[in-house]
Each structure stands twice: as structure tokens, then as C-alpha cells.
């Protein structure tokens, strides 16, 4: 099921009420995408599967803390999972490598999808989501790379500075300006 | 909160989602996040927006047994939680022999019921008479955990027979269902270390064989209005005389 049709909020609330089937539905719906995100960060399949396993246990036990007032349920699931992956990174080394084309291709894919979808009506939520990646697309190449290396690869600011052969202070400035630009673009 | 602080807070939320806070900054932010619903909403919503990009990553198949492994881990987790509840209930035991103490508990319990009934019969002229009684036992080991008594004052009293340990973030919800009712009716939530008195004027008269149970629910009670969590204690009632 597409992520816009699956009711993540209902699934979390049902998990909080002890419905195992809802966790199973969530696993069927999201596990491969969660694996993609975690594997990209950790670059280690066995460790990534371990984190996805731990994430589902944590989703189950922590779902009692989720309430609709806390915002996007899908965002909640990924925040929890990405945190587990980023914590695991501190204990496990992985190779940092530049792959700028791969990252910009992700944005290009989205741009292409947007163009295809202009012909059909879209749910409001999707339009809202489009705006952020459109705004990132508008950043200059260096800023765009910083944001994507951090979010998609899980690289730290130090690692990004080394990778881009740029002083750490400059990277921090790019990131600060990127966030400001995103804020202005989204308003 | 002024505009600058709000902006700064939002910057931190975004840097947190992007994974760009240093370890000490992240720890400090997470401490703040725990009690700040607005901040949690900013994090979850920004994360959701960023997902439109990570959704473009090619999906990664998982090894077939991972789903089954998660199921086994959940079974183990629930088993462990049940054991913890039993262990905490029995933590003051001198010996670890559950059977020994179960025997003592049963003997003591029935003696106390006998004495209570005799006492009530002897004092019924001056006190509210107990007209209905039920004993709730744990479903697995049948150890008596709670007693219910109702009198002519239209109140049910739920009395714990020992220490009750309720896991963090959870509560025990008290339900009843008589034959012919469509669904169980909630009689309220049990607070730690307290007996519970419920006014039953609005309920139909108590019936012989009426079912009572306590289930482990979210601390605010079952969201669905029906029992959803595991049964903690269960039993049927009957007239006291």
C-alpha cells in the first residue's frame, strides 16, 4: 500500500492497545523502507536487520507514548528507528564515501514524479510534502550535498567536512544557511 | 516564548532530524524533547517531510525469518513482563516456592472469607450487610488476587489481597459482564495500593455467575472502551448468603 493510504496513526494506536496484528501490518507496510534507510546509514546488512528488529520491538513498547498531538505517526516511527541506527553508528565503524550523483538522483526522481503527477489531482498531504524537497532542490550544490549526506547517509558534520575537503566551519555555515533558506522557502 | 527562541528551537528540531547535532547537544535536546509536545510535533512533522526524499531509496528486502524473529521477541517480552509482575508481587517471600505460598495463600484466604462471612452475619444488624461476593484469581496459576463485595448500599468494593505492581504507563481496568449483556462494562481504573469503591446504582442488579475481570491497559484505560490488554485477574460472583 502506498504510504499516503496506510493509516500509520491508527496502527500505532492499535499497537498501544495490544493488537499484534497491527504491528504485523506495519511490518508488512514499512519494514523494507525502514531497512533501506537504516542500511544506507550503517552499510552493514546484518547490523541493519538487527536495528529493524529492535525498532519494531521499540515501536511496540513505546506506542503507548504516541498521541496524534505529537504530529506525524510515520515521522514518529522513523525518528525512533533512525535514532537506533545513529546510536549503533557510534559503536560501529563504516566507510564514509562520496556518492553525490546517487543523492541528487533521489531528488531528481522526485522532480520527475512531480512532473508526472501534475496531470492528476493530488491529496493535500502530498503537495505539502513536495514543497520540502522542492526547496532542497533549490539550494546550491554544496548545501544540498550537506543536507543529503547528513539525512540519507547519516554522516556527521566532521565527516561531511572531510568528504567535501572543506573546513568544518564552512560546512556549519552552509548547513545554517540551508535551514534558513528552507524556512523561507516553506513559508 | 519569543520569536527568536521559537526559531532557534525549530533549528534544533531540524538539525536533530537531520542527525547533525553533536552527541552532547543531542542528549540535551532529547531531554528537552521528552516533556515538550510542540517540539515533538516539530520533529515528527519535519521527519515526515524529509521522508519524501528517503522514500526514493530502493527498498531493501529483509531476510525471511526477521518477521518471525520479531514475533518470538515479542512473545519473550510479554512472558518477561508477566514474570516481572509475579516476581514483584512475591518479592517479599522468604522462600521461592510458589506452590508453598500459593497453598498458604489459598488456606488463609478461605479462612478469612469464612470468618468475614461469620462476622458479617453476626454484625448485620448494625452494619451494611454484604450480599454479593466474588473472588478474582490470576488466570495462569489461579492464585487469588482480589475479592469483590457488594452490599445494600449499592456499592461494589474491590479489595486487593496482596501487593499490586502495575507496570509504568499502565493501569488495571475493572470490568464486569453478566449473561445476556452484549459487551463488558468498565467499572473504572485501579490505582496502586488502593481498594476501589464503585457506585453501581446505574447498573442492572448483580446476577449470580456475573463475570468480573481486571485487564492491564494503557494508564488512561482502554482506548476502545473494551478490554484489550492481558487478563490480570478474573472470577465470577455469587450471592453471599
XYZ file of C-alpha atoms in Angstrom:
428
model
C 0.000 0.000 0.000
C 1.305 3.483 -0.763
C 2.474 5.352 2.319
C -0.207 8.013 1.826
C -3.034 5.439 2.095
C -1.788 3.397 5.046
C -3.104 4.719 8.379
C 0.069 4.860 10.484
C -1.674 6.692 13.306
C -4.361 4.018 13.650
C -1.683 1.305 13.504
C 0.268 2.895 16.383
C -2.847 3.396 18.497
C -3.842 -0.228 17.906
C -0.321 -1.374 18.883
C -0.711 0.619 22.101
C -3.902 -1.358 22.772
C -2.006 -4.617 22.390
C -3.070 -5.606 18.873
C -0.232 -7.661 17.454
C -1.870 -7.778 14.050
C -1.421 -4.030 13.690
C 2.313 -4.355 14.300
C 2.372 -7.113 11.708
C 0.528 -4.849 9.237
C 3.052 -2.110 9.959
C 5.883 -4.585 9.364
C 4.402 -5.615 6.010
C 3.911 -1.973 5.068
C 7.135 -0.384 6.215
C 9.898 -2.870 7.031
C 11.580 -2.756 3.597
C 11.626 1.045 3.581
C 12.908 1.181 7.140
C 15.570 -1.334 6.119
C 16.532 0.880 3.160
C 17.002 3.902 5.432
C 18.906 2.001 8.121
C 21.065 0.030 5.678
C 22.050 3.214 3.851
C 23.287 4.659 7.162
C 25.015 1.578 8.564
C 26.281 -0.031 5.339
C 26.060 -3.416 7.073
C 23.146 -5.714 6.274
C 23.269 -7.904 9.410
C 23.526 -4.894 11.702
C 20.768 -3.082 9.795
C 18.423 -6.085 10.236
C 19.261 -6.076 13.933
C 18.251 -2.413 14.147
C 14.992 -3.005 12.229
C 14.219 -5.847 14.661
C 14.922 -3.591 17.656
C 12.905 -0.779 16.059
C 9.777 -2.932 15.795
C 10.110 -4.024 19.430
C 10.513 -0.380 20.431
C 7.542 0.683 18.285
C 5.501 -1.967 20.127
C 6.590 -0.978 23.628
C 6.680 2.802 23.044
C 3.449 3.070 21.064
C 1.618 3.826 24.345
C 3.503 7.153 24.351
C 2.336 8.179 20.882
C -0.616 10.538 20.626
C -1.954 12.263 17.498
C -0.963 15.657 19.031
C 2.670 14.574 18.610
C 2.417 15.021 14.842
C 3.066 12.593 12.024
C 2.894 8.947 13.145
C 5.120 7.914 10.250
C 7.593 10.630 11.272
C 7.473 9.241 14.833
C 8.311 5.737 13.586
C 11.275 6.947 11.539
C 12.588 9.250 14.280
C 12.643 6.266 16.629
C 14.272 3.980 14.061
C 16.843 6.481 12.789
C 17.893 7.186 16.384
C 18.600 3.487 16.906
C 20.649 3.453 13.702
C 22.584 6.622 14.620
C 23.308 5.203 18.101
C 24.586 1.988 16.524
C 26.865 4.072 14.295
C 28.731 5.338 17.325
C 29.788 1.778 18.133
C 30.343 0.510 14.603
C 32.698 1.919 12.041
C 31.598 2.302 8.441
C 33.229 3.699 5.402
C 32.428 7.273 4.504
C 32.270 7.729 0.768
C 31.196 10.407 -1.624
C 28.384 9.486 -3.959
C 26.968 12.882 -4.945
C 25.169 11.631 -8.038
C 23.272 8.971 -6.124
C 21.987 11.608 -3.709
C 20.986 14.163 -6.304
C 19.300 11.369 -8.292
C 16.945 10.887 -5.331
C 15.812 14.494 -5.704
C 15.653 14.171 -9.494
C 13.371 11.133 -9.098
C 11.041 13.231 -7.002
C 11.097 16.082 -9.500
C 10.212 13.662 -12.293
C 7.380 12.193 -10.237
C 6.071 15.690 -9.557
C 6.004 16.446 -13.267
C 4.183 13.178 -13.994
C 1.648 13.908 -11.283
C 0.722 17.406 -12.390
C -1.801 15.797 -14.713
C -3.734 14.117 -11.899
C -5.181 15.569 -8.711
C -3.105 15.005 -5.590
C -4.015 14.638 -1.946
C -3.159 17.792 0.015
C -0.681 15.950 2.200
C 1.410 15.017 -0.793
C 1.501 18.590 -2.025
C 2.719 19.625 1.411
C 5.462 17.002 1.319
C 6.551 18.020 -2.162
C 7.368 21.513 -1.008
C 10.272 20.491 1.220
C 12.136 18.545 -1.425
C 11.427 21.292 -3.934
C 13.004 23.724 -1.502
C 16.046 21.451 -1.020
C 16.338 21.178 -4.791
C 16.670 24.963 -4.926
C 19.679 25.033 -2.541
C 23.136 25.411 -4.058
C 25.009 22.157 -4.736
C 27.220 22.292 -1.632
C 24.333 22.948 0.751
C 22.237 20.268 -0.928
C 25.062 17.732 -0.542
C 25.459 18.603 3.152
C 21.766 18.066 3.899
C 21.556 14.818 1.927
C 24.824 13.361 3.273
C 23.556 14.038 6.781
C 20.000 12.779 6.354
C 20.432 9.940 3.883
C 23.956 8.743 4.802
C 23.913 9.650 8.498
C 27.254 11.474 8.168
C 28.342 13.857 10.920
C 29.406 17.443 10.179
C 33.065 16.374 10.652
C 32.659 13.533 8.178
C 30.968 15.830 5.667
C 33.791 18.373 6.038
C 36.411 15.668 5.381
C 34.443 14.231 2.499
C 33.953 17.590 0.818
C 37.502 18.667 1.665
C 36.115 21.819 3.266
C 36.789 23.384 6.698
C 34.264 22.335 9.359
C 33.293 25.973 9.963
C 32.316 26.373 6.314
C 30.176 23.222 6.425
C 28.428 24.511 9.548
C 27.749 27.818 7.797
C 26.324 26.024 4.725
C 24.030 23.982 6.943
C 22.875 27.002 8.948
C 22.147 28.915 5.748
C 20.391 25.891 4.261
C 17.994 25.675 7.196
C 17.301 29.407 6.940
C 16.700 29.103 3.185
C 14.400 26.103 3.707
C 12.431 28.020 6.306
C 11.963 30.981 3.935
C 11.109 28.696 1.028
C 8.497 26.776 3.027
C 6.736 29.925 4.263
C 8.232 32.265 24.019
C 9.730 34.971 21.796
C 10.191 34.684 18.053
C 13.974 34.129 18.228
C 13.677 31.312 20.754
C 10.984 29.675 18.624
C 13.236 29.914 15.574
C 16.189 28.536 17.484
C 14.049 25.690 18.782
C 12.904 24.855 15.271
C 16.535 24.908 14.042
C 17.454 22.415 16.743
C 14.474 20.212 15.824
C 15.595 20.211 12.179
C 19.267 19.590 12.996
C 18.133 16.737 15.249
C 16.099 15.139 12.451
C 18.996 15.562 10.018
C 21.301 13.907 12.581
C 23.552 16.957 12.742
C 23.607 17.641 16.494
C 26.799 16.704 18.355
C 26.439 13.942 20.981
C 26.111 16.364 23.961
C 23.712 18.624 22.007
C 21.633 15.594 21.074
C 21.438 14.369 24.687
C 20.386 17.838 25.882
C 17.824 18.151 23.088
C 16.331 14.719 23.817
C 15.953 15.642 27.488
C 14.010 18.741 26.453
C 12.042 16.799 23.851
C 10.622 14.357 26.403
C 8.407 16.991 28.049
C 7.710 19.265 25.106
C 4.792 18.205 22.918
C 5.231 21.133 20.488
C 8.856 20.205 19.945
C 7.976 16.530 19.439
C 5.417 17.586 16.849
C 8.012 19.715 15.034
C 10.426 16.776 14.970
C 7.871 14.217 13.773
C 6.411 16.503 11.110
C 9.814 17.584 9.747
C 10.894 13.935 9.736
C 7.769 13.080 7.759
C 8.563 15.806 5.222
C 12.146 14.572 4.842
C 10.819 11.053 4.226
C 9.684 12.088 0.771
C 13.404 12.007 -0.096
C 14.402 8.790 1.684
C 11.328 7.114 0.150
C 13.245 7.370 -3.141
C 15.879 4.915 -1.861
C 15.426 1.489 -3.431
C 13.583 -0.737 -0.919
C 15.780 -3.346 0.771
C 14.362 -6.853 1.127
C 14.692 -8.382 4.575
C 15.682 -11.935 5.320
C 12.528 -14.040 5.552
C 12.856 -15.031 9.218
C 13.102 -11.460 10.557
C 9.320 -11.081 10.914
C 9.154 -14.416 12.764
C 12.079 -13.346 14.962
C 10.268 -10.153 15.904
C 7.208 -12.264 16.834
C 9.372 -14.502 19.040
C 10.978 -11.486 20.686
C 7.533 -10.026 21.429
C 6.448 -13.356 22.959
C 9.561 -13.347 25.129
C 8.969 -9.717 26.095
C 5.396 -10.388 27.188
C 6.466 -13.510 29.080
C 9.143 -11.456 30.856
C 6.625 -8.734 31.764
C 4.274 -11.347 33.239
C 7.126 -12.882 35.239
C 8.152 -9.441 36.500
C 4.632 -8.788 37.726
C 4.572 -12.138 39.571
C 8.130 -11.611 40.865
C 7.362 -8.133 42.138
C 4.175 -9.376 43.780
C 6.193 -12.068 45.558
C 9.336 -10.070 46.226
C 8.896 -10.212 49.986
C 8.752 -14.029 50.048
C 11.185 -15.825 52.325
C 11.250 -18.861 50.068
C 10.858 -19.072 46.347
C 8.412 -21.968 46.449
C 5.384 -20.612 44.650
C 3.334 -23.751 45.433
C 4.023 -23.461 49.154
C 2.926 -19.868 49.285
C 0.011 -20.466 46.972
C -1.162 -23.140 49.419
C -0.798 -20.801 52.356
C -2.491 -18.006 50.464
C -5.444 -20.198 49.493
C -5.835 -21.592 53.015
C -5.558 -18.152 54.563
C -7.848 -16.671 52.016
C -10.655 -19.163 52.501
C -10.296 -18.877 56.267
C -10.593 -15.121 56.016
C -13.648 -15.410 53.771
C -15.253 -17.829 56.270
C -14.503 -15.531 59.181
C -15.664 -12.481 57.213
C -18.986 -14.109 56.375
C -19.453 -15.192 60.025
C -18.530 -11.716 61.193
C -20.913 -10.146 58.741
C -23.706 -12.489 59.818
C -23.076 -11.559 63.445
C -22.957 -7.844 62.819
C -25.524 -7.491 60.087
C -27.945 -5.765 62.399
C -25.576 -2.813 62.851
C -23.585 -2.736 59.611
C -24.321 -2.793 55.912
C -24.789 -6.424 55.000
C -22.613 -7.985 52.274
C -24.992 -9.507 49.809
C -22.713 -10.438 46.936
C -19.178 -11.708 46.746
C -16.608 -12.710 44.122
C -13.011 -13.882 44.209
C -10.728 -12.938 41.310
C -7.789 -15.231 40.566
C -4.809 -14.969 38.234
C -5.669 -16.880 35.046
C -2.384 -18.821 34.900
C -1.809 -20.037 38.446
C -5.279 -19.491 39.951
C -3.784 -17.619 42.909
C -6.460 -15.421 44.491
C -5.601 -11.766 43.991
C -8.717 -9.711 44.659
C -12.046 -10.007 46.395
C -15.194 -8.155 45.419
C -18.015 -7.494 47.813
C -21.241 -5.625 47.359
C -23.751 -4.610 49.974
C -27.130 -2.985 50.234
C -25.566 0.446 49.822
C -25.387 -0.027 46.036
C -21.587 -0.063 46.042
C -19.089 -2.656 44.872
C -15.794 -2.757 46.687
C -12.727 -4.258 45.025
C -10.112 -5.202 47.598
C -6.546 -6.367 46.773
C -5.338 -9.360 48.786
C -1.650 -8.535 48.364
C 0.796 -6.031 46.931
C -0.131 -4.976 43.413
C 2.597 -3.953 40.981
C 1.388 -2.121 37.887
C 3.971 -1.573 35.109
C 4.956 2.021 34.295
C 2.465 3.710 31.944
C -0.175 1.019 32.511
C -3.260 0.671 34.682
C -5.586 -2.118 35.729
C -9.085 -1.651 34.396
C -12.032 -3.292 36.171
C -14.780 -4.816 34.003
C -17.964 -6.742 34.519
C -20.306 -8.661 32.254
C -23.446 -10.597 33.141
C -25.093 -13.257 30.976
C -27.055 -11.623 28.193
C -25.033 -8.397 28.083
C -23.546 -7.578 24.689
C -20.219 -6.349 25.971
C -18.318 -5.890 29.228
C -18.837 -2.612 31.087
C -15.896 -0.733 32.574
C -16.163 -0.063 36.292
C -13.052 2.117 36.417
C -9.299 2.109 36.824
C -7.446 0.699 39.804
C -4.890 2.934 41.449
C -1.804 1.460 43.024
C -2.256 0.353 46.640
C -5.893 1.398 46.856
C -9.126 -0.501 47.081
C -11.771 0.661 44.660
C -15.348 1.564 45.571
C -17.831 1.866 42.758
C -21.365 3.103 42.790
C -23.492 0.566 40.888
C -26.825 2.335 41.016
C -26.737 2.796 37.237
C -26.018 -0.880 36.538
C -28.606 -3.661 36.346
C -28.786 -5.732 39.576
C -25.811 -8.055 40.142
C -26.532 -11.553 38.928
C -25.285 -14.947 40.054
C -22.338 -16.041 37.908
C -21.649 -12.458 36.725
C -18.125 -12.160 35.338
C -15.584 -9.700 36.773
C -12.090 -9.164 35.428
C -9.098 -6.856 35.654
C -7.114 -6.258 32.468
C -3.805 -4.497 32.027
C -4.473 -1.415 29.894
C -2.927 1.912 28.968
C -2.757 4.214 32.007
C -5.788 6.166 30.770
C -7.797 3.000 30.255
C -8.652 1.032 27.132
C -8.933 3.333 24.119
C -11.609 1.143 22.531
C -13.895 1.008 25.581
C -13.498 -2.777 25.614
C -10.860 -4.951 27.317
C -7.813 -5.135 25.026
C -4.893 -5.981 27.291
C -3.969 -9.249 29.024
C -6.254 -10.509 31.814
C -4.662 -9.858 35.181
C -7.325 -11.416 37.408
C -10.736 -12.967 36.715
C -13.640 -14.524 38.569
C -17.414 -14.923 38.871
C -19.633 -13.612 41.613
C -22.438 -15.133 43.661
C -24.821 -14.024 46.383
C -23.090 -14.065 49.781
C -25.834 -15.968 51.540
